[in-house]
XYZ file of C-alpha atoms in Angstrom:
504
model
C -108.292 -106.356 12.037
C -110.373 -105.737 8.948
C -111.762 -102.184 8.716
C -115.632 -101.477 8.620
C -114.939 -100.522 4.583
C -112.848 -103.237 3.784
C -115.457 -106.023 5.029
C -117.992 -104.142 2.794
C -116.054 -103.502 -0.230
C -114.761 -107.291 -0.193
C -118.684 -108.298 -0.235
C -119.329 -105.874 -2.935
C -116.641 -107.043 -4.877
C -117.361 -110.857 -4.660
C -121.382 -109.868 -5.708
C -120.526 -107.975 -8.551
C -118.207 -110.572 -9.890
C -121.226 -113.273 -9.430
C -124.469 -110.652 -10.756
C -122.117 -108.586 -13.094
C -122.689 -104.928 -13.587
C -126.693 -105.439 -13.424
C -129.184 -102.609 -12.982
C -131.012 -103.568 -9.137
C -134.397 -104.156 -11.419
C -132.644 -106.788 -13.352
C -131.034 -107.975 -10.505
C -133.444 -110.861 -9.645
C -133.916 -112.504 -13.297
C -130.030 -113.064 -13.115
C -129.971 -114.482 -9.496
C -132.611 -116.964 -10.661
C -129.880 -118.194 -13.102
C -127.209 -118.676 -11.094
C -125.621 -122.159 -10.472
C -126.541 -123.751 -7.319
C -123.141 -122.826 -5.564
C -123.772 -119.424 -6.760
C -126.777 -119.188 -5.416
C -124.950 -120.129 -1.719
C -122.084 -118.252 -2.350
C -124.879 -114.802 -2.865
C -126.492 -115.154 0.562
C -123.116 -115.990 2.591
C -122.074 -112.670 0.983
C -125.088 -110.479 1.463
C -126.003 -112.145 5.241
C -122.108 -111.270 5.584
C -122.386 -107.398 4.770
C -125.639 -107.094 6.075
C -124.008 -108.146 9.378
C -121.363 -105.522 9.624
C -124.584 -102.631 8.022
C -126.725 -103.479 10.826
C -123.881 -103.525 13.737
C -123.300 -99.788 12.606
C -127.189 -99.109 12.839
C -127.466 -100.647 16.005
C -125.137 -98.676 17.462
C -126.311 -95.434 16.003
C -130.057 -96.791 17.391
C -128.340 -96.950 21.176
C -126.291 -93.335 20.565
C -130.317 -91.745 19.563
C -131.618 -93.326 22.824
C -129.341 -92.051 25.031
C -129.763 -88.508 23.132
C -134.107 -89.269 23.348
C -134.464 -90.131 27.026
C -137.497 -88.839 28.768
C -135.063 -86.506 30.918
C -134.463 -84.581 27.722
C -138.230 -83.710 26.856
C -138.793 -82.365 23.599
C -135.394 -81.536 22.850
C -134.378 -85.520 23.027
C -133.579 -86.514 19.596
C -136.222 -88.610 18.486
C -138.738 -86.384 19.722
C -137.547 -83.359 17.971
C -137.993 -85.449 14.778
C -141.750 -85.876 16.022
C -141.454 -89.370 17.937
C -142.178 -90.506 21.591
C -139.490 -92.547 21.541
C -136.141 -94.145 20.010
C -138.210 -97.487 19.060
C -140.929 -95.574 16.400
C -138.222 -93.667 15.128
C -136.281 -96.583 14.192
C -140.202 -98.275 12.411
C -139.884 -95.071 10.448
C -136.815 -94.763 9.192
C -136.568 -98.855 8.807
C -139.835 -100.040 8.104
C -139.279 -102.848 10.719
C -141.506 -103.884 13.487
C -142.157 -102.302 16.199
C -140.482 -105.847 18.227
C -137.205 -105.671 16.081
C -136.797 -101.854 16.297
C -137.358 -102.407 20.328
C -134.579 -104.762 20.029
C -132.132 -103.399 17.873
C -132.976 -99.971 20.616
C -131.596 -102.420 23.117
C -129.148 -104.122 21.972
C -127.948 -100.645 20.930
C -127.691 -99.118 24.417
C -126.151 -102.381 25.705
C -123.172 -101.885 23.497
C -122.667 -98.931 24.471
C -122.671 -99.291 27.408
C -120.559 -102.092 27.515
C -117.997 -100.181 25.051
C -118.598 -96.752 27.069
C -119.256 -98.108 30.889
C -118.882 -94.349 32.035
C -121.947 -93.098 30.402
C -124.125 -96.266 31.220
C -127.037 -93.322 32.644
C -128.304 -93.449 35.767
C -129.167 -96.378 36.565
C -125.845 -97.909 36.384
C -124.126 -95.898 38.845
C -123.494 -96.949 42.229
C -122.089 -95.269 45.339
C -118.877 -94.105 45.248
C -117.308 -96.304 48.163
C -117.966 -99.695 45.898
C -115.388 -101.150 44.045
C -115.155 -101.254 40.279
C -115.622 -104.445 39.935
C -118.534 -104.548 42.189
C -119.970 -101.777 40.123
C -120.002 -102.994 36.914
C -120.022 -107.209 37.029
C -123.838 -107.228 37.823
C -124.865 -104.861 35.415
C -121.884 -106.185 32.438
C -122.136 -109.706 32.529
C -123.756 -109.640 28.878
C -121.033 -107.601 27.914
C -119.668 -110.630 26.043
C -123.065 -110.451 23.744
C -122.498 -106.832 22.658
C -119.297 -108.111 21.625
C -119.915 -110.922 20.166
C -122.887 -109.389 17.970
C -120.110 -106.238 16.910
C -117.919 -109.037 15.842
C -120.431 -110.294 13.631
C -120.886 -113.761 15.208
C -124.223 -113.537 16.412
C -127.541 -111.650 15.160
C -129.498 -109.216 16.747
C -132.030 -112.004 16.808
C -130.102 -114.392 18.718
C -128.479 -111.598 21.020
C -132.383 -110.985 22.480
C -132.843 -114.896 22.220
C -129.786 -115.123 24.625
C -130.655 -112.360 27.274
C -134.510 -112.857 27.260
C -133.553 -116.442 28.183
C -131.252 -116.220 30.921
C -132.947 -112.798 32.228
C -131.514 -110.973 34.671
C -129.344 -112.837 37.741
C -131.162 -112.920 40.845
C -129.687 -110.232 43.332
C -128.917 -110.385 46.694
C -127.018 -108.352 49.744
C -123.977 -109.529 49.407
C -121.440 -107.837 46.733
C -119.273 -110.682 46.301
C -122.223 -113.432 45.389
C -123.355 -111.003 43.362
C -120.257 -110.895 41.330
C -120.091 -115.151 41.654
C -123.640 -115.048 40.259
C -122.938 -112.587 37.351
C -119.839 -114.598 36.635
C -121.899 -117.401 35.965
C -124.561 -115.650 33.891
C -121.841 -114.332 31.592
C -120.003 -118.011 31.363
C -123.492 -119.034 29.700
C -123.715 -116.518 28.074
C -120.851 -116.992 25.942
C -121.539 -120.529 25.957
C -124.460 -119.808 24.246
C -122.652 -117.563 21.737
C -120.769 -120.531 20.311
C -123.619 -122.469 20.511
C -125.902 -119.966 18.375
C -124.008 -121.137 14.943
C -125.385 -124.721 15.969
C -129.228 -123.686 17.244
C -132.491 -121.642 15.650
C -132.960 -118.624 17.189
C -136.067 -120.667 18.997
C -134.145 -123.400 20.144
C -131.420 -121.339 21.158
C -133.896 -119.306 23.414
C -135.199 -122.756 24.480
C -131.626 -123.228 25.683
C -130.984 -120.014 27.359
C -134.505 -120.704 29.390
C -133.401 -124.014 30.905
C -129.656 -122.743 31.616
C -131.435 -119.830 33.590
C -132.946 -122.463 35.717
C -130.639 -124.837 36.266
C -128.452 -121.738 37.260
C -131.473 -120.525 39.662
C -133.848 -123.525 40.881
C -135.162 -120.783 43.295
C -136.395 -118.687 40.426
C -136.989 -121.754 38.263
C -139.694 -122.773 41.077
C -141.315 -119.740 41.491
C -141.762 -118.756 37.836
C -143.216 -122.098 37.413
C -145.995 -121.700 40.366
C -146.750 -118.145 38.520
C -147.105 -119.903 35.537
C -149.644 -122.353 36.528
C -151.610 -119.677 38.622
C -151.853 -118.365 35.064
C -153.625 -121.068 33.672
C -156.614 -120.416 32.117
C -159.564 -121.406 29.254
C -161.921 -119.153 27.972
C -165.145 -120.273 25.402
C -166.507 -117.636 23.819
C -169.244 -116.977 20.516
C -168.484 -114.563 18.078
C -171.099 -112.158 16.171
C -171.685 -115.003 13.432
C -172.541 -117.607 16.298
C -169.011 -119.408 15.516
C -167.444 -120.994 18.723
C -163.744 -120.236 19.673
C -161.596 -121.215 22.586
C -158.287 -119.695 23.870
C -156.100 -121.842 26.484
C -153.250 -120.564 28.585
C -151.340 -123.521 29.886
C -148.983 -124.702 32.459
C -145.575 -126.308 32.059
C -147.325 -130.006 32.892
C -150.552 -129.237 30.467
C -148.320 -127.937 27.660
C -146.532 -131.347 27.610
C -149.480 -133.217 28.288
C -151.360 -131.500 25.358
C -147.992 -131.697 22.703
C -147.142 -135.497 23.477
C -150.987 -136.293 22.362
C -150.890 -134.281 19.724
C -147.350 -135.864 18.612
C -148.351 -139.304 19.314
C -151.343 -139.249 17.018
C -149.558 -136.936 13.966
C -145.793 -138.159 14.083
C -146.084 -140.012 10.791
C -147.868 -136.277 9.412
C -145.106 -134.324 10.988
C -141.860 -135.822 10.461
C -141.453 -138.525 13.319
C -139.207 -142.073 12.915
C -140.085 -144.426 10.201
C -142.237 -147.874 11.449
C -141.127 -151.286 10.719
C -144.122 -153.184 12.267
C -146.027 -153.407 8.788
C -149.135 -152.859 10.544
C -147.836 -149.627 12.396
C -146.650 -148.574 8.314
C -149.722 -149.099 6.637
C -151.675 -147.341 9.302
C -148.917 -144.077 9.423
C -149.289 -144.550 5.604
C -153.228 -143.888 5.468
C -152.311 -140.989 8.158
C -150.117 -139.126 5.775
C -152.731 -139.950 2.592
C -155.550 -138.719 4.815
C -156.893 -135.502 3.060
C -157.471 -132.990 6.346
C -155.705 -130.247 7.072
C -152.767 -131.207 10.278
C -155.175 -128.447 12.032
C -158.162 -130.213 11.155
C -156.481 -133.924 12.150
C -155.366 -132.098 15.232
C -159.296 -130.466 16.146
C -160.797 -134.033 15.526
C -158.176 -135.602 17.910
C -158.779 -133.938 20.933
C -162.370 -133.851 20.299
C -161.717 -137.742 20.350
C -159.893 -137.754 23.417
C -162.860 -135.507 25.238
C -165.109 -137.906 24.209
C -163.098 -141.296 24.928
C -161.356 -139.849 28.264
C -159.011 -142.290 30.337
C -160.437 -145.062 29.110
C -159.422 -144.051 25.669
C -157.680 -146.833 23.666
C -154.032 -145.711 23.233
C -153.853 -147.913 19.927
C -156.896 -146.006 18.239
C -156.804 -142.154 19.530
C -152.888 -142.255 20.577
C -150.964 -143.861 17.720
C -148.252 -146.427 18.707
C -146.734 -144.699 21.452
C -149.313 -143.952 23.951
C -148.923 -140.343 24.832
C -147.486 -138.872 28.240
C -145.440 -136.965 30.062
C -141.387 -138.309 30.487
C -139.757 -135.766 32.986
C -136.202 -136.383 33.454
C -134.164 -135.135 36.680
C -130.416 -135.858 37.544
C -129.714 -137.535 40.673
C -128.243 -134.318 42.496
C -131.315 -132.420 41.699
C -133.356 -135.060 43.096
C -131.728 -135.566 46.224
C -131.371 -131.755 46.848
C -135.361 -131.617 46.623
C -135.750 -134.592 49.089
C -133.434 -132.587 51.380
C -136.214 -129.342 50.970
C -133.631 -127.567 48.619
C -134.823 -126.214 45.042
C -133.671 -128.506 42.632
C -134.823 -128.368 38.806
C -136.034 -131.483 36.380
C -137.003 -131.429 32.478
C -139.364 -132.512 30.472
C -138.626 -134.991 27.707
C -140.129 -133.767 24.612
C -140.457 -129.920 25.421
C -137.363 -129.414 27.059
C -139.542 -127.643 29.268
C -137.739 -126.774 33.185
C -140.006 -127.712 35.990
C -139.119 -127.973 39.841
C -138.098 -131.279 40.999
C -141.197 -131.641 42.840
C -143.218 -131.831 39.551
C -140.913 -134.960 39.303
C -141.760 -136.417 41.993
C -145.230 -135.845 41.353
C -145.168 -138.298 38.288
C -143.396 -140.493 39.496
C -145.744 -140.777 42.539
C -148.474 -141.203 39.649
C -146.593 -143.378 37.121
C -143.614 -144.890 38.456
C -139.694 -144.115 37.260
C -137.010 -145.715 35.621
C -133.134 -145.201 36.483
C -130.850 -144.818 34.213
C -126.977 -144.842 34.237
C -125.604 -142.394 31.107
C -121.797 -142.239 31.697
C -121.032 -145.310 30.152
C -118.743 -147.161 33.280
C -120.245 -150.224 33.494
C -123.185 -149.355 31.599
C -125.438 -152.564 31.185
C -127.471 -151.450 28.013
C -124.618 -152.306 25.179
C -126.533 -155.008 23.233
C -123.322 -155.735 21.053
C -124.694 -157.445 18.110
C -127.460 -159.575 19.506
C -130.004 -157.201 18.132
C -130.033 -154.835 15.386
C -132.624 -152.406 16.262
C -131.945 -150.207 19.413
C -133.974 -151.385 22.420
C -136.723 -149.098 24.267
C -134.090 -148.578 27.412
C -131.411 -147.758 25.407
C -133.972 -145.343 23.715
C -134.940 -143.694 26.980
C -130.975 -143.182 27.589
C -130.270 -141.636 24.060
C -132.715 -139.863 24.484
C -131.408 -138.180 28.441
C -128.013 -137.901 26.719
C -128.456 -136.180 23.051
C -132.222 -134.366 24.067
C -133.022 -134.458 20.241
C -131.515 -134.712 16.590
C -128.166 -134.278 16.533
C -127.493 -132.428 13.465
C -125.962 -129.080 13.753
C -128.973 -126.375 13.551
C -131.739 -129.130 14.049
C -134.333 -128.699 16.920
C -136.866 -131.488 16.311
C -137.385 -133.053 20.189
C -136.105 -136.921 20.752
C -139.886 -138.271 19.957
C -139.411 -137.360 16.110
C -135.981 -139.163 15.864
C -134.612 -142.602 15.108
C -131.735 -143.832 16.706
C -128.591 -144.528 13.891
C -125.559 -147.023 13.859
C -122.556 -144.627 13.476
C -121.160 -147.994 12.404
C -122.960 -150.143 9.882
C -124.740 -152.856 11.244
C -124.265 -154.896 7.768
C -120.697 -154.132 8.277
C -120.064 -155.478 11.958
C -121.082 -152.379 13.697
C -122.418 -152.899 16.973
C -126.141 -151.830 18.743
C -124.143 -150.249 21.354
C -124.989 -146.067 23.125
C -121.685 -145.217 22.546
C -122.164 -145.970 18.655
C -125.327 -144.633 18.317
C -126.948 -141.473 17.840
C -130.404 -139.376 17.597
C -131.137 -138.026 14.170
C -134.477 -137.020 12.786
C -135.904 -138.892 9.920
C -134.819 -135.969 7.462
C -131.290 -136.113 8.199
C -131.379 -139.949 8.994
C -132.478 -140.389 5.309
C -130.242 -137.380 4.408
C -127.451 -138.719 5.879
C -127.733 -142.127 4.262
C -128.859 -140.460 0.638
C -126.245 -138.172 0.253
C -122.546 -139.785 1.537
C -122.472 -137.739 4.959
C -121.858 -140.382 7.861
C -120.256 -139.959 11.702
C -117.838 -141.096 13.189
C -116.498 -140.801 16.941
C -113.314 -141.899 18.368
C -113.794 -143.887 21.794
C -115.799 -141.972 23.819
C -114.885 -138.374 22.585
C -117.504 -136.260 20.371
C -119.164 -137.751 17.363
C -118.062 -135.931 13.871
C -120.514 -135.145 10.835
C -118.135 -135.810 7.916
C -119.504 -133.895 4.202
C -118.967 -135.951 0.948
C -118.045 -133.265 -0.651
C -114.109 -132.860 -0.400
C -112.469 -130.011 1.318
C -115.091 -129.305 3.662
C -113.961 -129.255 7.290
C -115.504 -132.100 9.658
C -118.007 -130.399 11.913
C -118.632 -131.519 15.470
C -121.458 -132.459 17.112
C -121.357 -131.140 20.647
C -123.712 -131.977 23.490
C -126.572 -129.718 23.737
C -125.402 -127.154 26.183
C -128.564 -127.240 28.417
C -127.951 -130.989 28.897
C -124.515 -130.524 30.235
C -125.628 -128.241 32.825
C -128.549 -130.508 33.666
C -126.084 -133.415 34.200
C -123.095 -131.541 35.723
C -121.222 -132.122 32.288
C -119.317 -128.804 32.819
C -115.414 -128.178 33.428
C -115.556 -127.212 36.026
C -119.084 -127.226 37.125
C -120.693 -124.617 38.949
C -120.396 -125.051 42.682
C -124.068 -126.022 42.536
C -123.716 -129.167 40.436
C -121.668 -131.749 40.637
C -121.327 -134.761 38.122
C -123.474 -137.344 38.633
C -123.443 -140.843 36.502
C -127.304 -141.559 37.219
C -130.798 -140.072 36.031
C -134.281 -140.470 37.043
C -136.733 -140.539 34.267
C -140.526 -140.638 35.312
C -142.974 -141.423 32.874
């Protein structure tokens, strides 16, 4: 096991061999010179030592909040060093905001006490006829992030990502589902820590969210129905007589509001290439148009305000009309027609919403079922056609939920669907040789020598051109797999089912 000095002193070592001996002033005229590689092999080093520098801080943060608890008055540490508390401290001796000094405060205490569990303070003790186990697997199922983020595989930002997602597991009066429920919480929890390398911190939050739900359709429910009690819109003048609106929206408004929005400005922001050459000269004059996205996006909705339902989809919507596509797994759906919770998700957000939202569009705009485990599956178009067809589309799009490149969080709607096989070369328009990727790393895959590859039905494989690199694999997106009952095993909750429901 390396030692805290020998991780640093490696790091040290490999810098000074790139910089030389440089004076810190000088330091950034020779990093500018550096050969591309160099310039990699610099921040792997630095993010690397900077990971094992801020474990040690964030423990020493959790040791001065156990030490500056409001049981210890003025004679708590921070306070005796004229602070209220362990979080402005930490903004004054790190110059960090008050957000990531309340986090790295947390994360702190949670490591120790998952390291220490007989000093966890008071609220972690429980009477003393309970069992150890029954003590300390509600309160230590994130255990596995402390751990994880002292091994230096996670950051502190993707630790909070992770346990502000999934929350806290609902409680109840029995001991033993309690200890079930916090088993299950930790399992995704560490799922999430392998997943983090893969995932932005946002996406990776996005992920924890819908886990949390699908773990907890009972919770998932009721935090949507507080949610849209929430809604709001205010209209209000300023002192200059300038007009401003704020909106608070619901899970159904929010998707409503973004599938307009990306309907209209796909060609601005990213989405797939056209090859109708009417749709490409008109995304063409979109992209050469000289407003602001802001600006494109105010005169938009005002457009859609002023057209209403009987807007044409053509002029104000672009060429895919915009709406809501909410996607729910047979089991979920059947549990909700049975009056049990069940939980759905929306398309292009990703967004959780009870199975009765569901049912609600479908009541307004009819569904479409789809089979996704390939036995039988009727949408293989062989090599009759070349481009992939609108239902094989919708099912790409309910198995990969977005680009599939590792780290990549752009929602199915900005993707194009790619032949892991060439189609000049005998591939085949089949879902099981196809898969989502963005326009920047569909062009960047084709540009630069990467391609995939997958071996029956097992995971498809980025390959690198460059030699020696290691093949990396593209996994399912965890929140998926729990949607669909992908898991071994699954939770008793889920079971795998080989049909969806999407509603448009």
């Amino acid at each position: 096991m390396s030692t805290f000095g020998t991780v640093i002193e490696q790091q040290l070592r490999s810098l000074t061999r790139l910089l030389g001996d440089v004076p810190v002033e000088q330091s950034a005229a020779v990093v500018g010179a550096l050969r591309h590689d160099d310039l990699i092999a610099v921040v792997t080093g630095t993010t690397q030592a900077m990971a094992v520098l801020e474990g040690l801080r964030t423990v020493a943060a959790g040791a001065i909040e156990r030490l500056s608890t409001r049981d210890a008055g003025h004679s708590g540490l921070a306070q005796r060093h004229g602070h209220r508390s362990t979080t402005s401290l930490l903004q004054d001796l790190t110059g960090v905001s008050r957000a990531q000094a309340g986090k790295i405060t947390r994360l702190g205490r949670d490591l120790l006490d998952t390291t220490d569990p007989g000093e966890g303070g008071p609220g972690n003790r429980l009477p003393d006829d309970e069992s150890q186990s029954e003590r300390e697997l509600p309160r230590r199922w994130h255990a596995c992030l402390g751990s994880a983020f002292a091994a230096g595989l996670i950051t502190v930002d993707q630790q909070s990502a992770i346990r502000r997602g999934l929350g806290e597991p609902p409680r109840s009066d029995d001991a033993i589902t309690d200890a079930e429920t916090a088993d299950a919480w930790a399992s995704a929890a560490g799922q999430l820590i392998d997943e983090a390398q893969r995932r932005t911190v946002e996406d990776l939050a996005a992920a924890a969210r819908a886990i949390r739900d699908h773990l907890d359709p009972e919770g998932a429910e009721r935090r949507f129905h507080e949610q849209y009690e929430r809604r709001s819109f205010r209209l209000w003048t300023d002192a200059d007589g300038i007009a401003s609106a704020r909106i608070r929206l619901e899970p159904g408004g929010a998707a409503l509001i973004t599938s307009i929005r990306d309907a209209a400005l796909r060609p601005r922001r990213g989405g797939p290439r056209f090859v109708d050459p009417a749709e490409k000269a008109s995304a063409e004059a979109l992209v050469a148009d000289p407003r602001s996205n802001e600006q494109l996006e105010y005169d938009l909705f005002m457009e859609v305000i002023h057209a209403g339902a009987l807007a044409d989809a053509a002029t104000v919507h672009g060429t895919r009309q915009a709406g809501v596509r909410v996607v729910i797994a047979a089991t979920a759906r059947d549990a909700a027609r049975l009056g049990n919770a069940g939980v759905a998700v929306i398309e292009d957000t990703g967004t959780t919403v009870p199975a009765a939202f569901a049912a609600q569009r479908a009541c307004d705009a009819g569904s479409t079922e789809c089979t996704v485990d390939g036995g039988g599956n009727p949408l293989n178009l062989g090599r009759g056609a070349r481009l992939f067809s609108a239902k094989q589309r919708l099912a790409l799009t309910i198995r990969d939920g977005g680009c599939g490149w590792p780290g990549c969080d752009k929602p199915a709607s900005y993707c194009e669907a790619h032949h892991i096989d060439d189609y000049s070369q005998g591939g085949r328009t089949d879902l099981d040789r196809g898969i989502l990727l963005c326009r920047f790393h569909h062009m960047n895959l084709h540009h630069h020598g990467w391609w995939i590859s997958r071996d029956g039905t097992g995971p498809f494989v980025l390959h690198s051109p460059e030699p020696g690199v290691a093949p990396i694999i593209l996994r399912p997106r965890l929140e998926r797999r729990y949607a669909f009952g992908d898991l071994r095993p699954p939770p008793t909750r889920f079971r795998p089912s080989p049909r969806t429901s999407a509603a448009a």
